[in-house]
């Protein structure tokens, strides 16, 4: 098959590109606008692979997307392309609406016009809102009502609804996956785990929102990639699949674990003003994908976080180039007065 991976130069997208190149004989096309979070250096190890090709473009650019379909005639679209950072969505909601909603609709229009074997939308558990900290028995299932908290999650929920509408109205062979928080190689430095690793390595304070008691279910990125691969090949059209890691941790636990691995003191932790509308707890029930498709996460958090820290230690050139530029201005804006 020929698989187009939109947003393939980002964190999860790039890991998916590498996963497919390693585990399939399919031709992989990375289609990416190369915004602040898209980094071609992330994919330099794929450049000489005859099964790989990069095309620059935005999913919101209808003319460019249609040309992509006309020239490449893809069999599968896996849509990772999205603005994904909650804090950025609070600062500039319109950008998220334009990319995450309009961009998804443009891709679906192209699928309707040119045909496709499978369109897969990579979504997030954040579309479900949050769960209370004092109810560890509650989990998100595919039947949980959508209840968004931020412009980011609202834009992703909107995109999911558009995908479902196109599937029903135009019979687009679409599937959706909603994942918990990913971590692993190539994670952009503004996100919690890489930010804490890099700050600790540089002897800088580690900014933790509120009291750090917010809970997330952590999913190692390679496990997520294996789930998506299974869904696009064996998943039932029109279905939503929750993908979780069975690794619930408070943000403070995560930060302390990183400090322990690096041999750094907890005095580096600095509690800062909480995020607006900060969700309390995310917890996914992945029973459906486990029972229907036979997928289970293979990576325990204790193992995955060690592998992730090791990767950042071994790939300083990658993240040092990122934090030396525009990202520093953003970092100062988001955390400077907290």
PDB file of N, CA and C in Angstrom, residues 39-110:
ATOM      1  N   UNK A  39       9.903  18.840  12.319  1.00  0.00           N
ATOM      2  CA  UNK A  39      11.356  18.950  12.214  1.00  0.00           C
ATOM      3  C   UNK A  39      11.885  17.876  11.275  1.00  0.00           C
ATOM      4  N   UNK A  40      12.406  18.290  10.120  1.00  0.00           N
ATOM      5  CA  UNK A  40      12.909  17.317   9.150  1.00  0.00           C
ATOM      6  C   UNK A  40      14.116  16.540   9.677  1.00  0.00           C
ATOM      7  N   UNK A  41      14.847  17.139  10.613  1.00  0.00           N
ATOM      8  CA  UNK A  41      15.985  16.412  11.176  1.00  0.00           C
ATOM      9  C   UNK A  41      15.520  15.154  11.904  1.00  0.00           C
ATOM     10  N   UNK A  42      14.276  15.188  12.373  1.00  0.00           N
ATOM     11  CA  UNK A  42      13.717  14.018  13.032  1.00  0.00           C
ATOM     12  C   UNK A  42      13.679  12.825  12.081  1.00  0.00           C
ATOM     13  N   UNK A  43      13.516  13.098  10.792  1.00  0.00           N
ATOM     14  CA  UNK A  43      13.358  12.032   9.798  1.00  0.00           C
ATOM     15  C   UNK A  43      14.596  11.804   8.946  1.00  0.00           C
ATOM     16  N   UNK A  44      15.738  12.312   9.384  1.00  0.00           N
ATOM     17  CA  UNK A  44      16.941  12.180   8.560  1.00  0.00           C
ATOM     18  C   UNK A  44      17.356  10.731   8.362  1.00  0.00           C
ATOM     19  N   UNK A  45      17.044   9.865   9.318  1.00  0.00           N
ATOM     20  CA  UNK A  45      17.398   8.454   9.182  1.00  0.00           C
ATOM     21  C   UNK A  45      16.494   7.721   8.203  1.00  0.00           C
ATOM     22  N   UNK A  46      15.422   8.387   7.757  1.00  0.00           N
ATOM     23  CA  UNK A  46      14.522   7.774   6.780  1.00  0.00           C
ATOM     24  C   UNK A  46      14.799   8.241   5.355  1.00  0.00           C
ATOM     25  N   UNK A  47      15.584   9.297   5.211  1.00  0.00           N
ATOM     26  CA  UNK A  47      15.746   9.952   3.917  1.00  0.00           C
ATOM     27  C   UNK A  47      16.277   9.040   2.806  1.00  0.00           C
ATOM     28  N   UNK A  48      17.138   8.114   3.161  1.00  0.00           N
ATOM     29  CA  UNK A  48      17.728   7.250   2.137  1.00  0.00           C
ATOM     30  C   UNK A  48      16.977   5.937   1.955  1.00  0.00           C
ATOM     31  N   UNK A  49      15.853   5.807   2.633  1.00  0.00           N
ATOM     32  CA  UNK A  49      15.048   4.597   2.489  1.00  0.00           C
ATOM     33  C   UNK A  49      14.215   4.704   1.217  1.00  0.00           C
ATOM     34  N   UNK A  50      14.314   3.750   0.294  1.00  0.00           N
ATOM     35  CA  UNK A  50      13.569   3.834  -0.972  1.00  0.00           C
ATOM     36  C   UNK A  50      12.056   3.781  -0.795  1.00  0.00           C
ATOM     37  N   UNK A  51      11.595   3.363   0.369  1.00  0.00           N
ATOM     38  CA  UNK A  51      10.151   3.289   0.621  1.00  0.00           C
ATOM     39  C   UNK A  51       9.596   4.604   1.179  1.00  0.00           C
ATOM     40  N   UNK A  52      10.481   5.597   1.377  1.00  0.00           N
ATOM     41  CA  UNK A  52      10.076   6.836   2.050  1.00  0.00           C
ATOM     42  C   UNK A  52      10.179   8.043   1.125  1.00  0.00           C
ATOM     43  N   UNK A  53       9.229   8.976   1.302  1.00  0.00           N
ATOM     44  CA  UNK A  53       9.231  10.212   0.525  1.00  0.00           C
ATOM     45  C   UNK A  53       8.643  11.325   1.387  1.00  0.00           C
ATOM     46  N   UNK A  54       9.212  12.528   1.281  1.00  0.00           N
ATOM     47  CA  UNK A  54       8.684  13.682   2.011  1.00  0.00           C
ATOM     48  C   UNK A  54       8.088  14.690   1.039  1.00  0.00           C
ATOM     49  N   UNK A  55       6.916  15.197   1.375  1.00  0.00           N
ATOM     50  CA  UNK A  55       6.267  16.264   0.607  1.00  0.00           C
ATOM     51  C   UNK A  55       5.821  17.339   1.594  1.00  0.00           C
ATOM     52  N   UNK A  56       6.208  18.562   1.324  1.00  0.00           N
ATOM     53  CA  UNK A  56       5.821  19.653   2.227  1.00  0.00           C
ATOM     54  C   UNK A  56       4.476  20.235   1.825  1.00  0.00           C
ATOM     55  N   UNK A  57       3.613  20.443   2.813  1.00  0.00           N
ATOM     56  CA  UNK A  57       2.323  21.051   2.537  1.00  0.00           C
ATOM     57  C   UNK A  57       1.440  21.067   3.769  1.00  0.00           C
ATOM     58  N   UNK A  58       0.414  21.900   3.733  1.00  0.00           N
ATOM     59  CA  UNK A  58      -0.534  22.043   4.830  1.00  0.00           C
ATOM     60  C   UNK A  58      -1.804  21.263   4.521  1.00  0.00           C
ATOM     61  N   UNK A  59      -2.387  20.636   5.529  1.00  0.00           N
ATOM     62  CA  UNK A  59      -3.647  19.936   5.302  1.00  0.00           C
ATOM     63  C   UNK A  59      -4.789  20.920   5.090  1.00  0.00           C
ATOM     64  N   UNK A  60      -4.577  22.187   5.440  1.00  0.00           N
ATOM     65  CA  UNK A  60      -5.611  23.209   5.253  1.00  0.00           C
ATOM     66  C   UNK A  60      -5.597  23.801   3.843  1.00  0.00           C
ATOM     67  N   UNK A  61      -4.560  23.501   3.077  1.00  0.00           N
ATOM     68  CA  UNK A  61      -4.422  24.021   1.713  1.00  0.00           C
ATOM     69  C   UNK A  61      -5.085  23.053   0.748  1.00  0.00           C
ATOM     70  N   UNK A  62      -6.304  23.369   0.332  1.00  0.00           N
ATOM     71  CA  UNK A  62      -7.092  22.448  -0.494  1.00  0.00           C
ATOM     72  C   UNK A  62      -6.401  22.128  -1.816  1.00  0.00           C
ATOM     73  N   UNK A  63      -5.878  23.141  -2.479  1.00  0.00           N
ATOM     74  CA  UNK A  63      -5.219  22.912  -3.767  1.00  0.00           C
ATOM     75  C   UNK A  63      -4.023  21.964  -3.610  1.00  0.00           C
ATOM     76  N   UNK A  64      -3.256  22.175  -2.556  1.00  0.00           N
ATOM     77  CA  UNK A  64      -2.060  21.343  -2.339  1.00  0.00           C
ATOM     78  C   UNK A  64      -2.450  19.915  -1.972  1.00  0.00           C
ATOM     79  N   UNK A  65      -3.472  19.758  -1.154  1.00  0.00           N
ATOM     80  CA  UNK A  65      -3.933  18.426  -0.770  1.00  0.00           C
ATOM     81  C   UNK A  65      -4.479  17.669  -1.973  1.00  0.00           C
ATOM     82  N   UNK A  66      -5.258  18.354  -2.801  1.00  0.00           N
ATOM     83  CA  UNK A  66      -5.800  17.687  -3.992  1.00  0.00           C
ATOM     84  C   UNK A  66      -4.676  17.267  -4.934  1.00  0.00           C
ATOM     85  N   UNK A  67      -3.661  18.098  -5.058  1.00  0.00           N
ATOM     86  CA  UNK A  67      -2.520  17.729  -5.906  1.00  0.00           C
ATOM     87  C   UNK A  67      -1.797  16.513  -5.346  1.00  0.00           C
ATOM     88  N   UNK A  68      -1.709  16.452  -4.029  1.00  0.00           N
ATOM     89  CA  UNK A  68      -1.105  15.287  -3.378  1.00  0.00           C
ATOM     90  C   UNK A  68      -1.854  14.015  -3.767  1.00  0.00           C
ATOM     91  N   UNK A  69      -3.174  14.053  -3.715  1.00  0.00           N
ATOM     92  CA  UNK A  69      -3.978  12.881  -4.060  1.00  0.00           C
ATOM     93  C   UNK A  69      -3.862  12.549  -5.547  1.00  0.00           C
ATOM     94  N   UNK A  70      -3.850  13.565  -6.396  1.00  0.00           N
ATOM     95  CA  UNK A  70      -3.760  13.333  -7.839  1.00  0.00           C
ATOM     96  C   UNK A  70      -2.430  12.705  -8.229  1.00  0.00           C
ATOM     97  N   UNK A  71      -1.348  13.197  -7.622  1.00  0.00           N
ATOM     98  CA  UNK A  71      -0.020  12.730  -8.001  1.00  0.00           C
ATOM     99  C   UNK A  71       0.374  11.421  -7.331  1.00  0.00           C
ATOM    100  N   UNK A  72      -0.006  11.241  -6.068  1.00  0.00           N
ATOM    101  CA  UNK A  72       0.463  10.078  -5.319  1.00  0.00           C
ATOM    102  C   UNK A  72      -0.544   8.929  -5.251  1.00  0.00           C
ATOM    103  N   UNK A  73      -1.826   9.258  -5.412  1.00  0.00           N
ATOM    104  CA  UNK A  73      -2.872   8.236  -5.363  1.00  0.00           C
ATOM    105  C   UNK A  73      -2.724   7.326  -4.127  1.00  0.00           C
ATOM    106  N   UNK A  74      -2.819   7.894  -2.945  1.00  0.00           N
ATOM    107  CA  UNK A  74      -2.619   7.106  -1.719  1.00  0.00           C
ATOM    108  C   UNK A  74      -3.749   6.102  -1.477  1.00  0.00           C
ATOM    109  N   UNK A  75      -3.395   5.024  -0.802  1.00  0.00           N
ATOM    110  CA  UNK A  75      -4.382   4.030  -0.388  1.00  0.00           C
ATOM    111  C   UNK A  75      -4.912   4.319   1.007  1.00  0.00           C
ATOM    112  N   UNK A  76      -4.038   4.870   1.850  1.00  0.00           N
ATOM    113  CA  UNK A  76      -4.381   5.114   3.254  1.00  0.00           C
ATOM    114  C   UNK A  76      -3.892   6.502   3.659  1.00  0.00           C
ATOM    115  N   UNK A  77      -4.720   7.210   4.411  1.00  0.00           N
ATOM    116  CA  UNK A  77      -4.314   8.463   5.041  1.00  0.00           C
ATOM    117  C   UNK A  77      -4.356   8.259   6.550  1.00  0.00           C
ATOM    118  N   UNK A  78      -3.243   8.549   7.221  1.00  0.00           N
ATOM    119  CA  UNK A  78      -3.225   8.551   8.680  1.00  0.00           C
ATOM    120  C   UNK A  78      -2.967   9.992   9.100  1.00  0.00           C
ATOM    121  N   UNK A  79      -3.981  10.607   9.692  1.00  0.00           N
ATOM    122  CA  UNK A  79      -3.912  12.043   9.958  1.00  0.00           C
ATOM    123  C   UNK A  79      -3.429  12.357  11.378  1.00  0.00           C
ATOM    124  N   UNK A  80      -2.132  12.620  11.487  1.00  0.00           N
ATOM    125  CA  UNK A  80      -1.546  13.106  12.734  1.00  0.00           C
ATOM    126  C   UNK A  80      -1.497  14.624  12.762  1.00  0.00           C
ATOM    127  N   UNK A  81      -1.618  15.264  11.613  1.00  0.00           N
ATOM    128  CA  UNK A  81      -1.382  16.706  11.509  1.00  0.00           C
ATOM    129  C   UNK A  81      -2.346  17.478  12.404  1.00  0.00           C
ATOM    130  N   UNK A  82      -1.796  18.201  13.359  1.00  0.00           N
ATOM    131  CA  UNK A  82      -2.636  18.955  14.288  1.00  0.00           C
ATOM    132  C   UNK A  82      -1.788  19.904  15.118  1.00  0.00           C
ATOM    133  N   UNK A  83      -2.387  21.009  15.488  1.00  0.00           N
ATOM    134  CA  UNK A  83      -1.826  21.814  16.566  1.00  0.00           C
ATOM    135  C   UNK A  83      -2.244  21.113  17.849  1.00  0.00           C
ATOM    136  N   UNK A  84      -1.295  20.857  18.763  1.00  0.00           N
ATOM    137  CA  UNK A  84      -1.620  19.934  19.849  1.00  0.00           C
ATOM    138  C   UNK A  84      -1.290  20.414  21.261  1.00  0.00           C
ATOM    139  N   UNK A  85      -0.741  21.594  21.409  1.00  0.00           N
ATOM    140  CA  UNK A  85      -0.340  22.003  22.760  1.00  0.00           C
ATOM    141  C   UNK A  85      -1.427  22.855  23.398  1.00  0.00           C
ATOM    142  N   UNK A  86      -1.932  22.412  24.540  1.00  0.00           N
ATOM    143  CA  UNK A  86      -3.066  23.072  25.189  1.00  0.00           C
ATOM    144  C   UNK A  86      -2.766  24.539  25.490  1.00  0.00           C
ATOM    145  N   UNK A  87      -1.589  24.816  26.036  1.00  0.00           N
ATOM    146  CA  UNK A  87      -1.254  26.204  26.373  1.00  0.00           C
ATOM    147  C   UNK A  87      -1.281  27.105  25.145  1.00  0.00           C
ATOM    148  N   UNK A  88      -0.774  26.603  24.028  1.00  0.00           N
ATOM    149  CA  UNK A  88      -0.795  27.390  22.795  1.00  0.00           C
ATOM    150  C   UNK A  88      -2.232  27.630  22.330  1.00  0.00           C
ATOM    151  N   UNK A  89      -3.102  26.648  22.546  1.00  0.00           N
ATOM    152  CA  UNK A  89      -4.498  26.817  22.121  1.00  0.00           C
ATOM    153  C   UNK A  89      -5.211  27.878  22.955  1.00  0.00           C
ATOM    154  N   UNK A  90      -4.803  28.024  24.194  1.00  0.00           N
ATOM    155  CA  UNK A  90      -5.389  29.061  25.046  1.00  0.00           C
ATOM    156  C   UNK A  90      -4.928  30.445  24.583  1.00  0.00           C
ATOM    157  N   UNK A  91      -3.694  30.518  24.098  1.00  0.00           N
ATOM    158  CA  UNK A  91      -3.152  31.788  23.605  1.00  0.00           C
ATOM    159  C   UNK A  91      -3.706  32.151  22.229  1.00  0.00           C
ATOM    160  N   UNK A  92      -3.928  31.152  21.353  1.00  0.00           N
ATOM    161  CA  UNK A  92      -4.347  31.418  19.972  1.00  0.00           C
ATOM    162  C   UNK A  92      -5.320  30.332  19.500  1.00  0.00           C
ATOM    163  N   UNK A  93      -6.578  30.385  19.930  1.00  0.00           N
ATOM    164  CA  UNK A  93      -7.537  29.343  19.580  1.00  0.00           C
ATOM    165  C   UNK A  93      -7.769  29.194  18.073  1.00  0.00           C
ATOM    166  N   UNK A  94      -7.779  30.305  17.338  1.00  0.00           N
ATOM    167  CA  UNK A  94      -8.143  30.259  15.923  1.00  0.00           C
ATOM    168  C   UNK A  94      -7.213  29.359  15.113  1.00  0.00           C
ATOM    169  N   UNK A  95      -5.933  29.382  15.443  1.00  0.00           N
ATOM    170  CA  UNK A  95      -4.978  28.541  14.737  1.00  0.00           C
ATOM    171  C   UNK A  95      -5.358  27.070  14.861  1.00  0.00           C
ATOM    172  N   UNK A  96      -5.828  26.673  16.037  1.00  0.00           N
ATOM    173  CA  UNK A  96      -6.206  25.283  16.283  1.00  0.00           C
ATOM    174  C   UNK A  96      -7.476  24.920  15.522  1.00  0.00           C
ATOM    175  N   UNK A  97      -8.414  25.846  15.448  1.00  0.00           N
ATOM    176  CA  UNK A  97      -9.641  25.590  14.704  1.00  0.00           C
ATOM    177  C   UNK A  97      -9.344  25.434  13.220  1.00  0.00           C
ATOM    178  N   UNK A  98      -8.466  26.278  12.731  1.00  0.00           N
ATOM    179  CA  UNK A  98      -8.136  26.266  11.303  1.00  0.00           C
ATOM    180  C   UNK A  98      -7.434  24.968  10.905  1.00  0.00           C
ATOM    181  N   UNK A  99      -6.449  24.580  11.700  1.00  0.00           N
ATOM    182  CA  UNK A  99      -5.675  23.379  11.352  1.00  0.00           C
ATOM    183  C   UNK A  99      -6.442  22.101  11.659  1.00  0.00           C
ATOM    184  N   UNK A 100      -6.934  21.995  12.873  1.00  0.00           N
ATOM    185  CA  UNK A 100      -7.494  20.730  13.328  1.00  0.00           C
ATOM    186  C   UNK A 100      -8.880  20.434  12.771  1.00  0.00           C
ATOM    187  N   UNK A 101      -9.669  21.474  12.516  1.00  0.00           N
ATOM    188  CA  UNK A 101     -11.023  21.252  11.998  1.00  0.00           C
ATOM    189  C   UNK A 101     -11.062  21.400  10.477  1.00  0.00           C
ATOM    190  N   UNK A 102     -10.681  22.571   9.990  1.00  0.00           N
ATOM    191  CA  UNK A 102     -10.719  22.801   8.542  1.00  0.00           C
ATOM    192  C   UNK A 102      -9.770  21.853   7.815  1.00  0.00           C
ATOM    193  N   UNK A 103      -8.580  21.673   8.378  1.00  0.00           N
ATOM    194  CA  UNK A 103      -7.618  20.776   7.743  1.00  0.00           C
ATOM    195  C   UNK A 103      -8.147  19.364   7.603  1.00  0.00           C
ATOM    196  N   UNK A 104      -8.795  18.862   8.642  1.00  0.00           N
ATOM    197  CA  UNK A 104      -9.373  17.516   8.583  1.00  0.00           C
ATOM    198  C   UNK A 104     -10.471  17.436   7.526  1.00  0.00           C
ATOM    199  N   UNK A 105     -11.288  18.466   7.440  1.00  0.00           N
ATOM    200  CA  UNK A 105     -12.367  18.456   6.447  1.00  0.00           C
ATOM    201  C   UNK A 105     -11.818  18.485   5.020  1.00  0.00           C
ATOM    202  N   UNK A 106     -10.721  19.195   4.810  1.00  0.00           N
ATOM    203  CA  UNK A 106     -10.094  19.232   3.485  1.00  0.00           C
ATOM    204  C   UNK A 106      -9.590  17.848   3.094  1.00  0.00           C
ATOM    205  N   UNK A 107      -8.948  17.163   4.033  1.00  0.00           N
ATOM    206  CA  UNK A 107      -8.478  15.803   3.763  1.00  0.00           C
ATOM    207  C   UNK A 107      -9.647  14.881   3.420  1.00  0.00           C
ATOM    208  N   UNK A 108     -10.735  15.006   4.163  1.00  0.00           N
ATOM    209  CA  UNK A 108     -11.899  14.162   3.908  1.00  0.00           C
ATOM    210  C   UNK A 108     -12.543  14.475   2.551  1.00  0.00           C
ATOM    211  N   UNK A 109     -12.557  15.759   2.168  1.00  0.00           N
ATOM    212  CA  UNK A 109     -13.075  16.116   0.845  1.00  0.00           C
ATOM    213  C   UNK A 109     -12.228  15.484  -0.257  1.00  0.00           C
ATOM    214  N   UNK A 110     -10.915  15.452  -0.024  1.00  0.00           N
ATOM    215  CA  UNK A 110     -10.026  14.820  -0.999  1.00  0.00           C
ATOM    216  C   UNK A 110     -10.301  13.321  -1.079  1.00  0.00           C
TER     217      UNK A 110
END
